[in-house]
Amino acid sequence: MRCDIGFDEALGLALENVFPMASETIAVDRAVGRVAFGPVHARVDSPSVNASLKDGYAVVSADVETACPDSPVRLALSGVMAAGDRPGHAVFPGKTMRILSGAAIPPGADAVVAEEFTDKGRPLVAVHAPAEPGRNILEKGTDVHCGECICHAGGLLTPQVIGLIVAAGIFEVPVCRRPKIGLLATGSEILLPGKPFEAGKLYASNVALQQAWLADGGFDVKMRVSGDSRRQMAEQILGLAEQTDVLVTSGGAWKGDRDLVVRVLEDLGCKMIFHRVRMGPGKAVGMGILGQKPVFCLPGGPASNETAFLFMVYPAIRKMAGLVFSPYLHLHGRLESTVRGQADWTQFVQCDISRNGAGIVLHPKKLKSRMAAMAKTPAVIVIAEGVEQIDQGSRLSFTCFDPALFMHHGANAAGTAQGGL
């Protein structure tokens, strides 16, 4: 087991020791936000025929090449084609067919004149403009060609991709299964939400925050509480491990008399990979493998718990679901005041944000009320190990957890939700 290691090394070890889950096949109406397990190939062409892009008239282009307002070309109307109709009569020279948007181009026609360039006459239609071959025609397979790969393995199934998949004739898709997450709050003072309150007790706000993030990401979660008893802790850990794919514990991760989690895990045969990381807050975080399932041990202090979860545990869980991009916004702003780090420490500094013209100003703050301050903190800057000071006015990247607040401030800066952590 690695102890007292740097944050970057710990995050690397966490990501190296988790793997995408096996596949499951689901209906496309439940697939948005999921990750394709393998390549998805189109089964049909879309459109399935050469189709009209406009309401107008299907013509032989050579018939109307000289048409103009002063000298219209008159064509005999021979029928109507609407979307979904099967192609019937052909269009011959000197003839035209009324055609509606999305309808199949009738045999013989090679262009469509938009209706605004005609007089819509019957039985003769006066055409006032030319239409070259292919004019206003969407060729068969333009949107999706049968057999083409429309989503590669690992591709995110966005609403746009879902629409393309359905157009390609696919109604079920293999996706990477999302892991089921077990959250265990430890400590005899901890109560699950909904339990009667008792003086001296605390509600399990840490796991509630984790559950909220996980639920927002579409993960199924089971929550449990264990008192400060080796036996009870072991029972809860084994019970959750049987029902879930990854276990996250909160509390009892340091070196105190009742900090039992790592000791209990090792008694159960858990292979600890690392414990204690040079990061603040969050230094007591650890990771191990119990059986073949990852276990993350988080400290109980709210700020430490949240930081370790958001910057180490949640990225690893998302990787297990095939999600390799960050769920957070990564933006740039300027420091309102100097911040300090440490030569042997990665420091996470919470900030407020505001707008200054077209840019973002970062306002570092110190935590006074732990929970209230955290709940109102939209951004975090990471001071890398070895950086002892970042001066006021410096431009640097930051992680934004609250895009709505960022947009409320109207900050206009380049950023992405696809960047690293």
mmCIF file of C-alpha atoms in Angstrom, residues 6-253:
data_model
loop_
_atom_site.group_PDB
_atom_site.id
_atom_site.type_symbol
_atom_site.label_atom_id
_atom_site.label_comp_id
_atom_site.label_asym_id
_atom_site.label_seq_id
_atom_site.Cartn_x
_atom_site.Cartn_y
_atom_site.Cartn_z
ATOM 1 C CA GLY A 6 0.862 13.074 -4.128
ATOM 2 C CA PHE A 7 -2.575 13.875 -5.487
ATOM 3 C CA ASP A 8 -1.667 13.287 -9.141
ATOM 4 C CA GLU A 9 -0.191 9.880 -8.326
ATOM 5 C CA ALA A 10 -3.223 8.924 -6.245
ATOM 6 C CA LEU A 11 -5.672 9.963 -8.968
ATOM 7 C CA GLY A 12 -3.625 8.026 -11.514
ATOM 8 C CA LEU A 13 -3.718 4.909 -9.329
ATOM 9 C CA ALA A 14 -7.474 5.293 -8.808
ATOM 10 C CA LEU A 15 -8.138 5.507 -12.529
ATOM 11 C CA GLU A 16 -5.706 2.680 -13.337
ATOM 12 C CA ASN A 17 -7.507 0.316 -10.978
ATOM 13 C CA VAL A 18 -11.061 0.746 -12.229
ATOM 14 C CA PHE A 19 -12.404 -0.534 -15.534
ATOM 15 C CA PRO A 20 -15.522 -0.038 -17.648
ATOM 16 C CA MET A 21 -18.368 -2.373 -16.793
ATOM 17 C CA ALA A 22 -19.735 -5.067 -19.130
ATOM 18 C CA SER A 23 -22.356 -4.191 -21.732
ATOM 19 C CA GLU A 24 -26.120 -4.220 -21.568
ATOM 20 C CA THR A 25 -28.605 -3.624 -24.380
ATOM 21 C CA ILE A 26 -31.279 -1.004 -23.765
ATOM 22 C CA ALA A 27 -33.991 0.755 -25.759
ATOM 23 C CA VAL A 28 -32.866 4.002 -27.367
ATOM 24 C CA ASP A 29 -35.468 5.979 -25.424
ATOM 25 C CA ARG A 30 -33.465 5.175 -22.265
ATOM 26 C CA ALA A 31 -30.002 5.542 -23.794
ATOM 27 C CA VAL A 32 -29.396 9.287 -23.639
ATOM 28 C CA GLY A 33 -26.307 10.081 -21.577
ATOM 29 C CA ARG A 34 -25.012 6.522 -21.829
ATOM 30 C CA VAL A 35 -21.839 5.350 -23.567
ATOM 31 C CA ALA A 36 -21.874 3.056 -26.602
ATOM 32 C CA PHE A 37 -20.177 -0.236 -25.750
ATOM 33 C CA GLY A 38 -19.284 -0.950 -29.363
ATOM 34 C CA PRO A 39 -19.636 0.670 -32.783
ATOM 35 C CA VAL A 40 -23.199 1.305 -33.958
ATOM 36 C CA HIS A 41 -23.864 0.786 -37.677
ATOM 37 C CA ALA A 42 -26.844 2.041 -39.659
ATOM 38 C CA ARG A 43 -29.360 -0.566 -40.781
ATOM 39 C CA VAL A 44 -31.212 1.593 -43.309
ATOM 40 C CA ASP A 45 -30.663 4.619 -45.507
ATOM 41 C CA SER A 46 -32.110 7.938 -44.431
ATOM 42 C CA PRO A 47 -33.783 9.247 -46.433
ATOM 43 C CA SER A 48 -34.664 5.905 -47.972
ATOM 44 C CA VAL A 49 -35.393 7.552 -51.353
ATOM 45 C CA ASN A 50 -34.371 10.678 -53.219
ATOM 46 C CA ALA A 51 -36.720 13.196 -51.583
ATOM 47 C CA SER A 52 -37.921 16.727 -52.158
ATOM 48 C CA LEU A 53 -36.601 19.460 -49.894
ATOM 49 C CA LYS A 54 -39.426 21.822 -50.824
ATOM 50 C CA ASP A 55 -43.097 22.045 -51.593
ATOM 51 C CA GLY A 56 -43.073 22.599 -55.342
ATOM 52 C CA TYR A 57 -43.024 20.801 -58.676
ATOM 53 C CA ALA A 58 -40.916 17.885 -59.872
ATOM 54 C CA VAL A 59 -39.577 18.649 -63.329
ATOM 55 C CA VAL A 60 -37.176 17.594 -66.046
ATOM 56 C CA SER A 61 -34.502 20.242 -65.582
ATOM 57 C CA ALA A 62 -33.922 20.639 -69.316
ATOM 58 C CA ASP A 63 -37.554 21.782 -69.688
ATOM 59 C CA VAL A 64 -37.083 24.836 -67.463
ATOM 60 C CA GLU A 65 -33.500 25.903 -68.171
ATOM 61 C CA THR A 66 -34.718 29.051 -69.955
ATOM 62 C CA ALA A 67 -37.586 29.864 -67.571
ATOM 63 C CA CYS A 68 -37.775 33.446 -66.251
ATOM 64 C CA PRO A 69 -40.523 35.841 -65.071
ATOM 65 C CA ASP A 70 -40.793 37.469 -68.504
ATOM 66 C CA SER A 71 -40.848 34.164 -70.337
ATOM 67 C CA PRO A 72 -42.265 31.393 -68.113
ATOM 68 C CA VAL A 73 -42.309 27.758 -69.190
ATOM 69 C CA ARG A 74 -45.695 26.098 -68.986
ATOM 70 C CA LEU A 75 -45.859 22.420 -68.017
ATOM 71 C CA ALA A 76 -48.838 20.077 -67.850
ATOM 72 C CA LEU A 77 -49.699 18.955 -64.318
ATOM 73 C CA SER A 78 -49.828 15.139 -64.148
ATOM 74 C CA GLY A 79 -50.380 14.357 -60.442
ATOM 75 C CA VAL A 80 -49.390 14.944 -56.833
ATOM 76 C CA MET A 81 -46.773 13.257 -54.623
ATOM 77 C CA ALA A 82 -46.848 13.592 -50.816
ATOM 78 C CA ALA A 83 -44.382 12.303 -48.206
ATOM 79 C CA GLY A 84 -44.908 8.587 -47.730
ATOM 80 C CA ASP A 85 -46.507 8.026 -51.127
ATOM 81 C CA ARG A 86 -44.960 5.351 -53.278
ATOM 82 C CA PRO A 87 -43.529 6.651 -56.551
ATOM 83 C CA GLY A 88 -46.082 6.116 -59.288
ATOM 84 C CA HIS A 89 -46.272 7.801 -62.678
ATOM 85 C CA ALA A 90 -43.090 9.119 -64.238
ATOM 86 C CA VAL A 91 -42.511 12.736 -65.193
ATOM 87 C CA PHE A 92 -41.902 13.114 -68.930
ATOM 88 C CA PRO A 93 -40.642 16.158 -70.851
ATOM 89 C CA GLY A 94 -43.321 18.801 -70.969
ATOM 90 C CA LYS A 95 -44.944 17.451 -67.783
ATOM 91 C CA THR A 96 -44.632 18.199 -64.088
ATOM 92 C CA MET A 97 -45.910 16.719 -60.845
ATOM 93 C CA ARG A 98 -46.940 18.600 -57.729
ATOM 94 C CA ILE A 99 -44.606 17.432 -54.925
ATOM 95 C CA LEU A 100 -44.620 18.104 -51.192
ATOM 96 C CA SER A 101 -41.624 18.329 -48.891
ATOM 97 C CA GLY A 102 -40.274 14.865 -48.010
ATOM 98 C CA ALA A 103 -41.983 13.121 -50.905
ATOM 99 C CA ALA A 104 -40.080 10.721 -53.168
ATOM 100 C CA ILE A 105 -38.889 12.185 -56.456
ATOM 101 C CA PRO A 106 -40.940 10.512 -59.244
ATOM 102 C CA PRO A 107 -39.115 8.636 -62.015
ATOM 103 C CA GLY A 108 -37.958 10.908 -64.833
ATOM 104 C CA ALA A 109 -37.714 14.068 -62.723
ATOM 105 C CA ASP A 110 -34.269 15.377 -61.809
ATOM 106 C CA ALA A 111 -35.108 18.686 -60.095
ATOM 107 C CA VAL A 112 -37.745 20.423 -58.008
ATOM 108 C CA VAL A 113 -38.918 23.975 -58.625
ATOM 109 C CA ALA A 114 -39.993 25.632 -55.349
ATOM 110 C CA GLU A 115 -43.651 26.657 -55.519
ATOM 111 C CA GLU A 116 -42.862 30.353 -55.049
ATOM 112 C CA PHE A 117 -41.300 30.321 -58.536
ATOM 113 C CA THR A 118 -44.557 29.112 -60.138
ATOM 114 C CA ASP A 119 -48.142 30.284 -60.488
ATOM 115 C CA LYS A 120 -49.487 26.965 -59.042
ATOM 116 C CA GLY A 121 -51.753 26.775 -62.057
ATOM 117 C CA ARG A 122 -53.999 23.920 -63.213
ATOM 118 C CA PRO A 123 -53.894 22.141 -65.617
ATOM 119 C CA LEU A 124 -50.828 24.109 -66.788
ATOM 120 C CA VAL A 125 -48.194 25.316 -64.341
ATOM 121 C CA ALA A 126 -46.200 28.403 -65.274
ATOM 122 C CA VAL A 127 -42.576 28.082 -64.094
ATOM 123 C CA HIS A 128 -40.726 31.399 -63.664
ATOM 124 C CA ALA A 129 -37.197 30.172 -62.755
ATOM 125 C CA PRO A 130 -34.791 27.459 -63.872
ATOM 126 C CA ALA A 131 -33.831 24.459 -61.749
ATOM 127 C CA GLU A 132 -30.569 22.677 -62.477
ATOM 128 C CA PRO A 133 -30.257 18.875 -62.027
ATOM 129 C CA GLY A 134 -30.465 17.998 -58.305
ATOM 130 C CA ARG A 135 -32.090 21.291 -57.317
ATOM 131 C CA ASN A 136 -34.064 20.923 -54.047
ATOM 132 C CA ILE A 137 -33.456 17.160 -53.949
ATOM 133 C CA LEU A 138 -32.102 15.352 -50.874
ATOM 134 C CA GLU A 139 -30.409 12.234 -52.168
ATOM 135 C CA LYS A 140 -31.030 8.795 -50.714
ATOM 136 C CA GLY A 141 -28.733 8.100 -47.732
ATOM 137 C CA THR A 142 -27.604 11.719 -47.346
ATOM 138 C CA ASP A 143 -28.266 11.784 -43.578
ATOM 139 C CA VAL A 144 -27.470 8.132 -42.863
ATOM 140 C CA HIS A 145 -26.027 5.583 -45.258
ATOM 141 C CA CYS A 146 -26.839 1.932 -44.596
ATOM 142 C CA GLY A 147 -23.829 0.220 -43.042
ATOM 143 C CA GLU A 148 -21.954 3.336 -41.985
ATOM 144 C CA CYS A 149 -20.703 3.694 -38.403
ATOM 145 C CA ILE A 150 -22.791 6.397 -36.774
ATOM 146 C CA CYS A 151 -21.352 6.051 -33.271
ATOM 147 C CA HIS A 152 -18.006 4.586 -32.286
ATOM 148 C CA ALA A 153 -17.314 2.512 -29.177
ATOM 149 C CA GLY A 154 -17.011 4.867 -26.225
ATOM 150 C CA GLY A 155 -19.143 7.528 -27.905
ATOM 151 C CA LEU A 156 -21.538 9.488 -25.730
ATOM 152 C CA LEU A 157 -25.175 9.001 -26.723
ATOM 153 C CA THR A 158 -26.386 12.584 -26.817
ATOM 154 C CA PRO A 159 -29.925 13.538 -27.883
ATOM 155 C CA GLN A 160 -28.556 14.368 -31.349
ATOM 156 C CA VAL A 161 -26.894 10.957 -31.649
ATOM 157 C CA ILE A 162 -30.079 9.240 -30.440
ATOM 158 C CA GLY A 163 -32.002 10.958 -33.242
ATOM 159 C CA LEU A 164 -29.441 9.735 -35.773
ATOM 160 C CA ILE A 165 -29.563 6.196 -34.367
ATOM 161 C CA VAL A 166 -33.342 6.038 -34.758
ATOM 162 C CA ALA A 167 -33.091 7.453 -38.301
ATOM 163 C CA ALA A 168 -30.650 4.614 -38.982
ATOM 164 C CA GLY A 169 -33.300 2.027 -38.056
ATOM 165 C CA ILE A 170 -31.819 1.102 -34.650
ATOM 166 C CA PHE A 171 -34.098 0.857 -31.624
ATOM 167 C CA GLU A 172 -31.870 -0.964 -29.129
ATOM 168 C CA VAL A 173 -28.230 -0.194 -28.486
ATOM 169 C CA PRO A 174 -25.482 -1.913 -26.451
ATOM 170 C CA VAL A 175 -24.138 0.445 -23.790
ATOM 171 C CA CYS A 176 -21.603 0.274 -21.001
ATOM 172 C CA ARG A 177 -23.447 -0.698 -17.835
ATOM 173 C CA ARG A 178 -23.445 1.869 -15.075
ATOM 174 C CA PRO A 179 -21.968 0.598 -11.816
ATOM 175 C CA LYS A 180 -24.192 0.373 -8.762
ATOM 176 C CA ILE A 181 -22.738 2.386 -5.908
ATOM 177 C CA GLY A 182 -22.796 1.555 -2.210
ATOM 178 C CA LEU A 183 -22.393 4.506 0.176
ATOM 179 C CA LEU A 184 -21.542 3.726 3.790
ATOM 180 C CA ALA A 185 -21.524 6.450 6.456
ATOM 181 C CA THR A 186 -19.567 5.346 9.529
ATOM 182 C CA GLY A 187 -19.833 6.635 13.068
ATOM 183 C CA SER A 188 -22.178 5.931 15.959
ATOM 184 C CA GLU A 189 -23.341 9.558 15.782
ATOM 185 C CA ILE A 190 -24.592 9.305 12.167
ATOM 186 C CA LEU A 191 -28.275 9.084 11.199
ATOM 187 C CA LEU A 192 -29.673 8.364 7.746
ATOM 188 C CA PRO A 193 -32.085 11.002 6.408
ATOM 189 C CA GLY A 194 -35.602 10.372 7.668
ATOM 190 C CA LYS A 195 -34.604 8.840 10.989
ATOM 191 C CA PRO A 196 -35.828 10.537 14.194
ATOM 192 C CA PHE A 197 -33.370 13.165 15.373
ATOM 193 C CA GLU A 198 -31.482 12.716 18.646
ATOM 194 C CA ALA A 199 -29.319 15.232 20.485
ATOM 195 C CA GLY A 200 -25.649 14.608 19.759
ATOM 196 C CA LYS A 201 -26.404 12.887 16.451
ATOM 197 C CA LEU A 202 -25.689 14.090 12.906
ATOM 198 C CA TYR A 203 -27.566 13.400 9.717
ATOM 199 C CA ALA A 204 -25.486 11.748 6.997
ATOM 200 C CA SER A 205 -24.949 14.859 4.890
ATOM 201 C CA ASN A 206 -21.743 13.538 3.304
ATOM 202 C CA VAL A 207 -23.398 10.519 1.715
ATOM 203 C CA ALA A 208 -26.452 12.626 0.862
ATOM 204 C CA LEU A 209 -24.209 14.941 -1.157
ATOM 205 C CA GLN A 210 -22.546 11.968 -2.843
ATOM 206 C CA GLN A 211 -25.915 10.395 -3.590
ATOM 207 C CA ALA A 212 -27.105 13.644 -5.156
ATOM 208 C CA TRP A 213 -24.100 13.860 -7.474
ATOM 209 C CA LEU A 214 -24.449 10.189 -8.408
ATOM 210 C CA ALA A 215 -28.197 10.423 -8.985
ATOM 211 C CA ASP A 216 -27.611 13.462 -11.189
ATOM 212 C CA GLY A 217 -25.236 11.277 -13.216
ATOM 213 C CA GLY A 218 -27.818 8.493 -13.522
ATOM 214 C CA PHE A 219 -26.242 6.041 -11.066
ATOM 215 C CA ASP A 220 -28.170 3.703 -8.763
ATOM 216 C CA VAL A 221 -27.145 4.119 -5.127
ATOM 217 C CA LYS A 222 -27.635 2.191 -1.884
ATOM 218 C CA MET A 223 -26.985 4.042 1.390
ATOM 219 C CA ARG A 224 -26.173 2.488 4.756
ATOM 220 C CA VAL A 225 -24.887 3.583 8.181
ATOM 221 C CA SER A 226 -22.547 1.721 10.492
ATOM 222 C CA GLY A 227 -21.688 2.438 14.112
ATOM 223 C CA ASP A 228 -18.138 2.371 15.455
ATOM 224 C CA SER A 229 -18.063 -1.381 15.823
ATOM 225 C CA ARG A 230 -15.715 -3.639 13.849
ATOM 226 C CA ARG A 231 -18.391 -6.309 13.570
ATOM 227 C CA GLN A 232 -21.148 -3.978 12.433
ATOM 228 C CA MET A 233 -18.810 -2.228 10.009
ATOM 229 C CA ALA A 234 -17.685 -5.527 8.510
ATOM 230 C CA GLU A 235 -21.296 -6.691 8.111
ATOM 231 C CA GLN A 236 -22.332 -3.486 6.363
ATOM 232 C CA ILE A 237 -19.295 -3.499 4.079
ATOM 233 C CA LEU A 238 -19.853 -7.108 3.026
ATOM 234 C CA GLY A 239 -23.586 -6.571 2.590
ATOM 235 C CA LEU A 240 -23.116 -3.532 0.374
ATOM 236 C CA ALA A 241 -20.314 -5.213 -1.566
ATOM 237 C CA GLU A 242 -22.652 -8.068 -2.480
ATOM 238 C CA GLN A 243 -25.262 -5.668 -3.881
ATOM 239 C CA THR A 244 -23.084 -3.072 -5.597
ATOM 240 C CA ASP A 245 -20.084 -2.680 -7.906
ATOM 241 C CA VAL A 246 -18.146 -0.055 -5.972
ATOM 242 C CA LEU A 247 -18.175 0.951 -2.324
ATOM 243 C CA VAL A 248 -17.557 4.433 -0.890
ATOM 244 C CA THR A 249 -17.147 4.839 2.865
ATOM 245 C CA SER A 250 -17.288 8.148 4.728
ATOM 246 C CA GLY A 251 -15.624 8.738 8.100
ATOM 247 C CA GLY A 252 -13.228 6.671 10.166
ATOM 248 C CA ALA A 253 -10.433 6.977 7.611
#
